[in-house]
Each structure stands twice: as C-alpha cells, then as structure tokens.
Amino acid sequence: MDFAVLFREKYTFTSPHRRTSAFYITAMSRKKQNVSTTSPVPVEPPPKWFGPTGPISEDFPEEEDLILTRKLTETLQSYDVYESKQELQHRETVLKKLETLYKEWLQEMCDQMNVPEVVKAKVGGKVLPFGSYHLGVHSKGADIDALCVGPGFLDRKDFFTSFFEKLKAQKEVKDIRAIEETYVPVIKLTYEGIEIDLVFGRLAQKSVPEKLNLLDDKYVLGLDKRCIRSLNGYRVTEEILQHVPNVHNFRIALRVIKLWAKQRNIYSNSLGFLGGVSWAIMVARICQVYPNATPATLVIKFFKVYSTWIWPVPIQLHRVKNCLDRNIWNPNVNPSDRCHQMAIITPAYPQQNTSVNVSRSSLAVLTEEIERGTLNAGTQMTMILSHILRHYIVLEASYMTEKQRLEWVGLVESKVRILVGLLERNRQISKAHVYVKSLAGPRKANKKDGKSRMWLVGLDLKEEVSAYLKDQLFCVLCTFTAISKFILISFKNL
C-alpha cells in the first residue's frame, strides 16, 4: 500500500480540499487540457519532493507551532542531552587522531607488502563517522561509530590483527577488543574516554581518494557481504540526511523520539525493539510528508501516523529501482522477508529491513507505547517494568573480570531475544517485554569478586499462574539454559 494513500485514508486535515490527491488533481487537469485543445501539451518536469510520494501537507507553521517547538527544545535541554562545544571538539579531535593512526598503518602495510611507491603515495585512507554522531543527534557520553575505508589489496584479517595491535599499543586506548564473528565485524575501544566502534570496508580499487562519494552504488557492487554491511553504515546515515527537506528540524524531532523511546524502554535493536537507524528512518519519513512542519508538529504527526500504521506495510525513504534483485528486502521475491513483523527499510543499496529482530511481543509493546505517546516528552518519561507487568523472569549473567564483562555480558544480551521467542510460543503468554536496561546483580556470597548483570523479562499472562503453566515455563527456561551453556562453551573456545 502506498504511504501517501494510507495517510490520506486515515487523516482529516483542516480544509477538506487538502484530502484530494495531488496525483488526482494533476490527472484531471491534464484531461481537461486534452479535451480543450488538440495541440501538444508541454511536458512539465516532475515535481521536486523528498520520498517515494508527494507531501501530505505543505502548510507553514503558525505562531502556536513555534511556541510548542520552543517548549520542546527546553524540555530536551532539561534532560541534558546536548554536549558542550568543548565536548564536541574533543570528539572531532579523537576522530582526527584515529584517522592519522589508520593512515600510518596503511603506509606500514604497503611497506610490508612491497607495494610500488606510486601506489603507496596515493593509497589514502579515510575514517568516516556514521550513526547518531553523523546524524547530529548523539547524546552526552554516547559512543561513535566509524568506518575505516581501505584499498582492495588489503586483507580484512589484517585490520583485526595488525591494526588492532597498533591501536592496543596506544596509551590513550583502553578496553579494546575485536569482535569478528558477528553480523558486522567490529573493533571496540575507548580512546581518551570516548567509546569507539570501528568497522572496516575495502574498495575494489588500489587507493582511497580524498574526495569520495560512497553513495555511488558502484563502490558496493561485487564486494563481499561483510564489506557491504560495513560500508552501508555510513551510506545509510548519509542517505537519510539527504532525504529530509530540513535537517535542523529532523534532528530536533529525532532527538525527542530517541529520548522518549529510551525512557519508555523500547530503544534496543539487539533485544527485539528498534535501534537508532529504525527510529531515524521513521522520523525522516514524517519529515518528507510534512516538509514545512516545525519539530513540535513533526513529533505530533509521528505519534498520530504510526499509532494507526498497518504493519508490516514498509516504511521507505525512496522507491527501489530494481525490485527483482534478491539482495534487497522484498517479500514478493524472498520468502524469509514475509515473516517480518515490521518493515523499516534502509535507503541505501542493498536495501535491508532494520527491524528484523522485532517479535510479536515487542511489536505489541511498540504499538502500545506509540499509541500512548504525547507531545509533552516530560510527562511519561519513566517506566519500571515490574510496576506494569505482575510476572517477570530474571536473567542473570555472572562474571569475574572486566574483560569478561565486556565480552560475555554483551554476548548474553544479544541472545535475550531467543528467550523471548521461546516464551512467545506459549499460548498462555500474550506478551513478553524485555526491560532493555540491564541492572547490576547482587554479589555472590561464595565469590568474593563475583559480579553480575540482570535483565528483566516481564510476562503478560492470559490466565492466572497455575501448576501447569509453571511447568511449561520451567521447560522453556531449561531449553534456554541449554542454549546458553552451548553459547558459554563456544565463547570459551573463541
């Protein structure tokens, strides 16, 4: 179903004439022209708009909208989400230092590989931030996602061994670890107090030019999947910025939605909810169909539109050119895509669904929270899971050292949605809601230095707890425990 058609069927605007489709008006005017004259009608250039369809409303803001936006900005400031100029400058300095280290390493690798001097001189190299930092909506203390772009003659393994060791040798670097066996391989570290996630992407050429337009699809054609995924982190972020009519308004509205989602406990891709890129695409689509709206109006429209959205009708920022390409998300071509509860599609090739981890339970929670959403971000900014759901499961991951906390706890957290999936199979459980913020667990009495992290999984039951239901839940937990032991064994063997 078309996004604009769905909107026009759902909402009534101030003037009834605004409900008339722009496409219908255009078609009727052309029909009248053809009837009145036999001379050829000049072909008009297509209208300029952002997104796959035209805007729903191009109304300009009124004084009340501007007042609401000022109040909204004050609310954001009260939550201390903005960094100071000094903190922003520190981030920029850290990124420049990392790029210098990366370029030095590329030169060293050229020497080791006996690369000709003419190639070495032009090898280049770039470190490009992406994610919330590049979007301009990062919060205080947030990490930075960065893409390291390298030439095609390098081996991916070199990045996770040789460059890893170079980073590890820097006195400014703390808590460094390489995670290669994951969907997007990454080096995680802390540099001068800022957490950094580095991914690596190779280009199918001998050098990385200073002026590089990675939005050109030619750079991803023919690459291996891991390189495409790494490059697409930056490509998707840049595409989002280029597909909104007003970046400033988009950023304020997205900051509000991100803050709301975090406070409402629905901001986590790994735990089955929506991550930063999903929320950004949803807000960007609202900006496209209300191009002149203020941030306050965009937030109102966000809740109004998505509270009645028919999932899994996809959210897309532009039309896909080659619909038969099996590498892109398309439920008509790929059977696995038909099972997705939600569809929020990335704007860069190959288009993928960013909400693939959403389950039946998390979708129910998301829709419930969006329906509850209101303009005033301060009125509903707290939620304790146990106050809403009477029954919950406690999942605990124990560790002894800081290294185990960084690696083991993160691995367990990434598998929590498996437990949710197992719980959803029980017909007596209507909803399983993970509290996305892990809690510090109690110290073990028999382990002097033992620590743990806990996750709460709230259960909304269709009936009162019975002995039969307890037995069923016990079986589910035993199944997940068996899976977790396998994960633990695999982790120890890494």
PDB file of N, CA and C in Angstrom, residues 286-345:
ATOM      1  N   ILE A 286       8.337  11.019   8.181  1.00  0.00           N
ATOM      2  CA  ILE A 286       7.383  12.043   8.602  1.00  0.00           C
ATOM      3  C   ILE A 286       7.839  13.414   8.087  1.00  0.00           C
ATOM      4  N   CYS A 287       9.134  13.678   8.138  1.00  0.00           N
ATOM      5  CA  CYS A 287       9.657  14.946   7.611  1.00  0.00           C
ATOM      6  C   CYS A 287       9.373  15.082   6.120  1.00  0.00           C
ATOM      7  N   GLN A 288       9.437  13.976   5.385  1.00  0.00           N
ATOM      8  CA  GLN A 288       9.198  14.028   3.947  1.00  0.00           C
ATOM      9  C   GLN A 288       7.762  14.423   3.613  1.00  0.00           C
ATOM     10  N   VAL A 289       6.809  13.910   4.347  1.00  0.00           N
ATOM     11  CA  VAL A 289       5.403  14.168   4.008  1.00  0.00           C
ATOM     12  C   VAL A 289       4.853  15.429   4.671  1.00  0.00           C
ATOM     13  N   TYR A 290       5.633  16.015   5.608  1.00  0.00           N
ATOM     14  CA  TYR A 290       5.298  17.316   6.194  1.00  0.00           C
ATOM     15  C   TYR A 290       6.541  18.201   6.104  1.00  0.00           C
ATOM     16  N   PRO A 291       6.937  18.596   4.901  1.00  0.00           N
ATOM     17  CA  PRO A 291       8.240  19.239   4.688  1.00  0.00           C
ATOM     18  C   PRO A 291       8.417  20.590   5.368  1.00  0.00           C
ATOM     19  N   ASN A 292       7.351  21.312   5.643  1.00  0.00           N
ATOM     20  CA  ASN A 292       7.467  22.650   6.235  1.00  0.00           C
ATOM     21  C   ASN A 292       7.105  22.682   7.712  1.00  0.00           C
ATOM     22  N   ALA A 293       6.866  21.522   8.300  1.00  0.00           N
ATOM     23  CA  ALA A 293       6.413  21.457   9.687  1.00  0.00           C
ATOM     24  C   ALA A 293       7.555  21.741  10.658  1.00  0.00           C
ATOM     25  N   THR A 294       7.211  22.292  11.804  1.00  0.00           N
ATOM     26  CA  THR A 294       8.185  22.511  12.870  1.00  0.00           C
ATOM     27  C   THR A 294       8.466  21.187  13.586  1.00  0.00           C
ATOM     28  N   PRO A 295       9.559  21.109  14.372  1.00  0.00           N
ATOM     29  CA  PRO A 295       9.835  19.878  15.118  1.00  0.00           C
ATOM     30  C   PRO A 295       8.678  19.430  16.005  1.00  0.00           C
ATOM     31  N   ALA A 296       8.002  20.381  16.654  1.00  0.00           N
ATOM     32  CA  ALA A 296       6.868  20.016  17.519  1.00  0.00           C
ATOM     33  C   ALA A 296       5.757  19.361  16.717  1.00  0.00           C
ATOM     34  N   THR A 297       5.456  19.926  15.547  1.00  0.00           N
ATOM     35  CA  THR A 297       4.423  19.349  14.692  1.00  0.00           C
ATOM     36  C   THR A 297       4.849  17.988  14.181  1.00  0.00           C
ATOM     37  N   LEU A 298       6.126  17.830  13.856  1.00  0.00           N
ATOM     38  CA  LEU A 298       6.637  16.540  13.377  1.00  0.00           C
ATOM     39  C   LEU A 298       6.472  15.460  14.445  1.00  0.00           C
ATOM     40  N   VAL A 299       6.720  15.816  15.695  1.00  0.00           N
ATOM     41  CA  VAL A 299       6.563  14.845  16.787  1.00  0.00           C
ATOM     42  C   VAL A 299       5.096  14.437  16.926  1.00  0.00           C
ATOM     43  N   ILE A 300       4.192  15.420  16.849  1.00  0.00           N
ATOM     44  CA  ILE A 300       2.765  15.110  16.924  1.00  0.00           C
ATOM     45  C   ILE A 300       2.352  14.188  15.781  1.00  0.00           C
ATOM     46  N   LYS A 301       2.789  14.517  14.566  1.00  0.00           N
ATOM     47  CA  LYS A 301       2.451  13.699  13.399  1.00  0.00           C
ATOM     48  C   LYS A 301       3.059  12.309  13.513  1.00  0.00           C
ATOM     49  N   PHE A 302       4.237  12.221  14.101  1.00  0.00           N
ATOM     50  CA  PHE A 302       4.879  10.913  14.289  1.00  0.00           C
ATOM     51  C   PHE A 302       3.955   9.973  15.058  1.00  0.00           C
ATOM     52  N   PHE A 303       3.460  10.425  16.191  1.00  0.00           N
ATOM     53  CA  PHE A 303       2.587   9.578  17.004  1.00  0.00           C
ATOM     54  C   PHE A 303       1.242   9.351  16.330  1.00  0.00           C
ATOM     55  N   LYS A 304       0.726  10.379  15.691  1.00  0.00           N
ATOM     56  CA  LYS A 304      -0.583  10.256  15.055  1.00  0.00           C
ATOM     57  C   LYS A 304      -0.555   9.253  13.915  1.00  0.00           C
ATOM     58  N   VAL A 305       0.517   9.299  13.115  1.00  0.00           N
ATOM     59  CA  VAL A 305       0.617   8.418  11.944  1.00  0.00           C
ATOM     60  C   VAL A 305       0.908   6.983  12.360  1.00  0.00           C
ATOM     61  N   TYR A 306       1.942   6.792  13.168  1.00  0.00           N
ATOM     62  CA  TYR A 306       2.379   5.429  13.465  1.00  0.00           C
ATOM     63  C   TYR A 306       1.495   4.723  14.487  1.00  0.00           C
ATOM     64  N   SER A 307       0.646   5.465  15.205  1.00  0.00           N
ATOM     65  CA  SER A 307      -0.287   4.801  16.117  1.00  0.00           C
ATOM     66  C   SER A 307      -1.367   4.040  15.356  1.00  0.00           C
ATOM     67  N   THR A 308      -1.586   4.380  14.090  1.00  0.00           N
ATOM     68  CA  THR A 308      -2.590   3.677  13.281  1.00  0.00           C
ATOM     69  C   THR A 308      -1.965   3.012  12.060  1.00  0.00           C
ATOM     70  N   TRP A 309      -0.645   2.908  12.062  1.00  0.00           N
ATOM     71  CA  TRP A 309       0.032   2.302  10.917  1.00  0.00           C
ATOM     72  C   TRP A 309      -0.283   0.811  10.838  1.00  0.00           C
ATOM     73  N   ILE A 310      -0.430   0.316   9.618  1.00  0.00           N
ATOM     74  CA  ILE A 310      -0.753  -1.102   9.409  1.00  0.00           C
ATOM     75  C   ILE A 310       0.542  -1.855   9.114  1.00  0.00           C
ATOM     76  N   TRP A 311       1.125  -2.433  10.137  1.00  0.00           N
ATOM     77  CA  TRP A 311       2.339  -3.231   9.945  1.00  0.00           C
ATOM     78  C   TRP A 311       1.983  -4.594   9.390  1.00  0.00           C
ATOM     79  N   PRO A 312       2.813  -5.177   8.526  1.00  0.00           N
ATOM     80  CA  PRO A 312       4.156  -4.741   8.133  1.00  0.00           C
ATOM     81  C   PRO A 312       4.229  -3.947   6.829  1.00  0.00           C
ATOM     82  N   VAL A 313       3.291  -3.041   6.559  1.00  0.00           N
ATOM     83  CA  VAL A 313       3.449  -2.128   5.423  1.00  0.00           C
ATOM     84  C   VAL A 313       4.779  -1.392   5.611  1.00  0.00           C
ATOM     85  N   PRO A 314       5.654  -1.423   4.627  1.00  0.00           N
ATOM     86  CA  PRO A 314       7.026  -0.913   4.835  1.00  0.00           C
ATOM     87  C   PRO A 314       7.122   0.601   4.876  1.00  0.00           C
ATOM     88  N   ILE A 315       8.082   1.084   5.657  1.00  0.00           N
ATOM     89  CA  ILE A 315       8.473   2.493   5.676  1.00  0.00           C
ATOM     90  C   ILE A 315       9.724   2.607   4.805  1.00  0.00           C
ATOM     91  N   GLN A 316       9.659   3.392   3.742  1.00  0.00           N
ATOM     92  CA  GLN A 316      10.783   3.575   2.827  1.00  0.00           C
ATOM     93  C   GLN A 316      10.957   5.052   2.511  1.00  0.00           C
ATOM     94  N   LEU A 317      12.209   5.481   2.343  1.00  0.00           N
ATOM     95  CA  LEU A 317      12.503   6.882   2.059  1.00  0.00           C
ATOM     96  C   LEU A 317      12.565   7.173   0.571  1.00  0.00           C
ATOM     97  N   HIS A 318      12.663   6.162  -0.260  1.00  0.00           N
ATOM     98  CA  HIS A 318      12.571   6.345  -1.710  1.00  0.00           C
ATOM     99  C   HIS A 318      12.211   5.018  -2.356  1.00  0.00           C
ATOM    100  N   ARG A 319      11.806   5.080  -3.601  1.00  0.00           N
ATOM    101  CA  ARG A 319      11.405   3.867  -4.320  1.00  0.00           C
ATOM    102  C   ARG A 319      12.625   3.045  -4.697  1.00  0.00           C
ATOM    103  N   VAL A 320      12.478   1.731  -4.635  1.00  0.00           N
ATOM    104  CA  VAL A 320      13.554   0.822  -5.017  1.00  0.00           C
ATOM    105  C   VAL A 320      13.562   0.677  -6.535  1.00  0.00           C
ATOM    106  N   LYS A 321      14.750   0.793  -7.131  1.00  0.00           N
ATOM    107  CA  LYS A 321      14.854   0.753  -8.587  1.00  0.00           C
ATOM    108  C   LYS A 321      14.694  -0.661  -9.134  1.00  0.00           C
ATOM    109  N   ASN A 322      15.476  -1.598  -8.648  1.00  0.00           N
ATOM    110  CA  ASN A 322      15.437  -2.965  -9.171  1.00  0.00           C
ATOM    111  C   ASN A 322      14.748  -3.867  -8.168  1.00  0.00           C
ATOM    112  N   CYS A 323      13.449  -4.054  -8.329  1.00  0.00           N
ATOM    113  CA  CYS A 323      12.659  -4.825  -7.363  1.00  0.00           C
ATOM    114  C   CYS A 323      12.929  -6.329  -7.431  1.00  0.00           C
ATOM    115  N   LEU A 324      13.549  -6.808  -8.497  1.00  0.00           N
ATOM    116  CA  LEU A 324      13.794  -8.246  -8.649  1.00  0.00           C
ATOM    117  C   LEU A 324      15.150  -8.665  -8.104  1.00  0.00           C
ATOM    118  N   ASP A 325      15.934  -7.731  -7.613  1.00  0.00           N
ATOM    119  CA  ASP A 325      17.242  -8.040  -7.040  1.00  0.00           C
ATOM    120  C   ASP A 325      17.038  -8.806  -5.733  1.00  0.00           C
ATOM    121  N   ARG A 326      17.567 -10.010  -5.655  1.00  0.00           N
ATOM    122  CA  ARG A 326      17.357 -10.860  -4.477  1.00  0.00           C
ATOM    123  C   ARG A 326      18.179 -10.402  -3.277  1.00  0.00           C
ATOM    124  N   ASN A 327      19.098  -9.451  -3.486  1.00  0.00           N
ATOM    125  CA  ASN A 327      19.907  -8.962  -2.372  1.00  0.00           C
ATOM    126  C   ASN A 327      19.176  -7.937  -1.521  1.00  0.00           C
ATOM    127  N   ILE A 328      18.065  -7.407  -2.017  1.00  0.00           N
ATOM    128  CA  ILE A 328      17.348  -6.376  -1.276  1.00  0.00           C
ATOM    129  C   ILE A 328      16.117  -6.958  -0.601  1.00  0.00           C
ATOM    130  N   TRP A 329      15.594  -6.213   0.371  1.00  0.00           N
ATOM    131  CA  TRP A 329      14.381  -6.668   1.069  1.00  0.00           C
ATOM    132  C   TRP A 329      13.200  -6.612   0.112  1.00  0.00           C
ATOM    133  N   ASN A 330      12.549  -7.743  -0.067  1.00  0.00           N
ATOM    134  CA  ASN A 330      11.373  -7.819  -0.943  1.00  0.00           C
ATOM    135  C   ASN A 330      10.599  -9.085  -0.622  1.00  0.00           C
ATOM    136  N   PRO A 331       9.495  -8.976   0.098  1.00  0.00           N
ATOM    137  CA  PRO A 331       8.724 -10.166   0.472  1.00  0.00           C
ATOM    138  C   PRO A 331       8.114 -10.889  -0.726  1.00  0.00           C
ATOM    139  N   ASN A 332       8.007 -10.208  -1.859  1.00  0.00           N
ATOM    140  CA  ASN A 332       7.471 -10.862  -3.057  1.00  0.00           C
ATOM    141  C   ASN A 332       8.484 -11.787  -3.706  1.00  0.00           C
ATOM    142  N   VAL A 333       9.769 -11.545  -3.420  1.00  0.00           N
ATOM    143  CA  VAL A 333      10.842 -12.341  -4.021  1.00  0.00           C
ATOM    144  C   VAL A 333      11.491 -13.264  -2.991  1.00  0.00           C
ATOM    145  N   ASN A 334      11.699 -12.750  -1.763  1.00  0.00           N
ATOM    146  CA  ASN A 334      12.376 -13.517  -0.711  1.00  0.00           C
ATOM    147  C   ASN A 334      11.365 -14.002   0.330  1.00  0.00           C
ATOM    148  N   PRO A 335      11.110 -15.299   0.394  1.00  0.00           N
ATOM    149  CA  PRO A 335      10.111 -15.827   1.350  1.00  0.00           C
ATOM    150  C   PRO A 335      10.401 -15.462   2.800  1.00  0.00           C
ATOM    151  N   SER A 336      11.686 -15.393   3.191  1.00  0.00           N
ATOM    152  CA  SER A 336      12.011 -15.098   4.589  1.00  0.00           C
ATOM    153  C   SER A 336      11.562 -13.698   4.997  1.00  0.00           C
ATOM    154  N   ASP A 337      11.497 -12.777   4.034  1.00  0.00           N
ATOM    155  CA  ASP A 337      11.072 -11.410   4.348  1.00  0.00           C
ATOM    156  C   ASP A 337       9.595 -11.329   4.701  1.00  0.00           C
ATOM    157  N   ARG A 338       8.822 -12.341   4.345  1.00  0.00           N
ATOM    158  CA  ARG A 338       7.385 -12.322   4.638  1.00  0.00           C
ATOM    159  C   ARG A 338       7.091 -12.554   6.110  1.00  0.00           C
ATOM    160  N   CYS A 339       8.080 -13.032   6.862  1.00  0.00           N
ATOM    161  CA  CYS A 339       7.866 -13.339   8.280  1.00  0.00           C
ATOM    162  C   CYS A 339       8.119 -12.144   9.190  1.00  0.00           C
ATOM    163  N   HIS A 340       8.605 -11.039   8.649  1.00  0.00           N
ATOM    164  CA  HIS A 340       8.958  -9.890   9.471  1.00  0.00           C
ATOM    165  C   HIS A 340       7.711  -9.197  10.015  1.00  0.00           C
ATOM    166  N   GLN A 341       7.748  -8.889  11.305  1.00  0.00           N
ATOM    167  CA  GLN A 341       6.629  -8.223  11.961  1.00  0.00           C
ATOM    168  C   GLN A 341       6.521  -6.757  11.548  1.00  0.00           C
ATOM    169  N   MET A 342       7.669  -6.122  11.358  1.00  0.00           N
ATOM    170  CA  MET A 342       7.726  -4.730  10.915  1.00  0.00           C
ATOM    171  C   MET A 342       8.683  -4.631   9.738  1.00  0.00           C
ATOM    172  N   ALA A 343       8.545  -3.575   8.953  1.00  0.00           N
ATOM    173  CA  ALA A 343       9.436  -3.365   7.810  1.00  0.00           C
ATOM    174  C   ALA A 343       9.826  -1.888   7.753  1.00  0.00           C
ATOM    175  N   ILE A 344      11.038  -1.591   8.215  1.00  0.00           N
ATOM    176  CA  ILE A 344      11.602  -0.238   8.150  1.00  0.00           C
ATOM    177  C   ILE A 344      12.873  -0.361   7.321  1.00  0.00           C
ATOM    178  N   ILE A 345      12.839   0.104   6.083  1.00  0.00           N
ATOM    179  CA  ILE A 345      13.826  -0.265   5.079  1.00  0.00           C
ATOM    180  C   ILE A 345      14.902   0.811   4.916  1.00  0.00           C
TER     181      ILE A 345
END
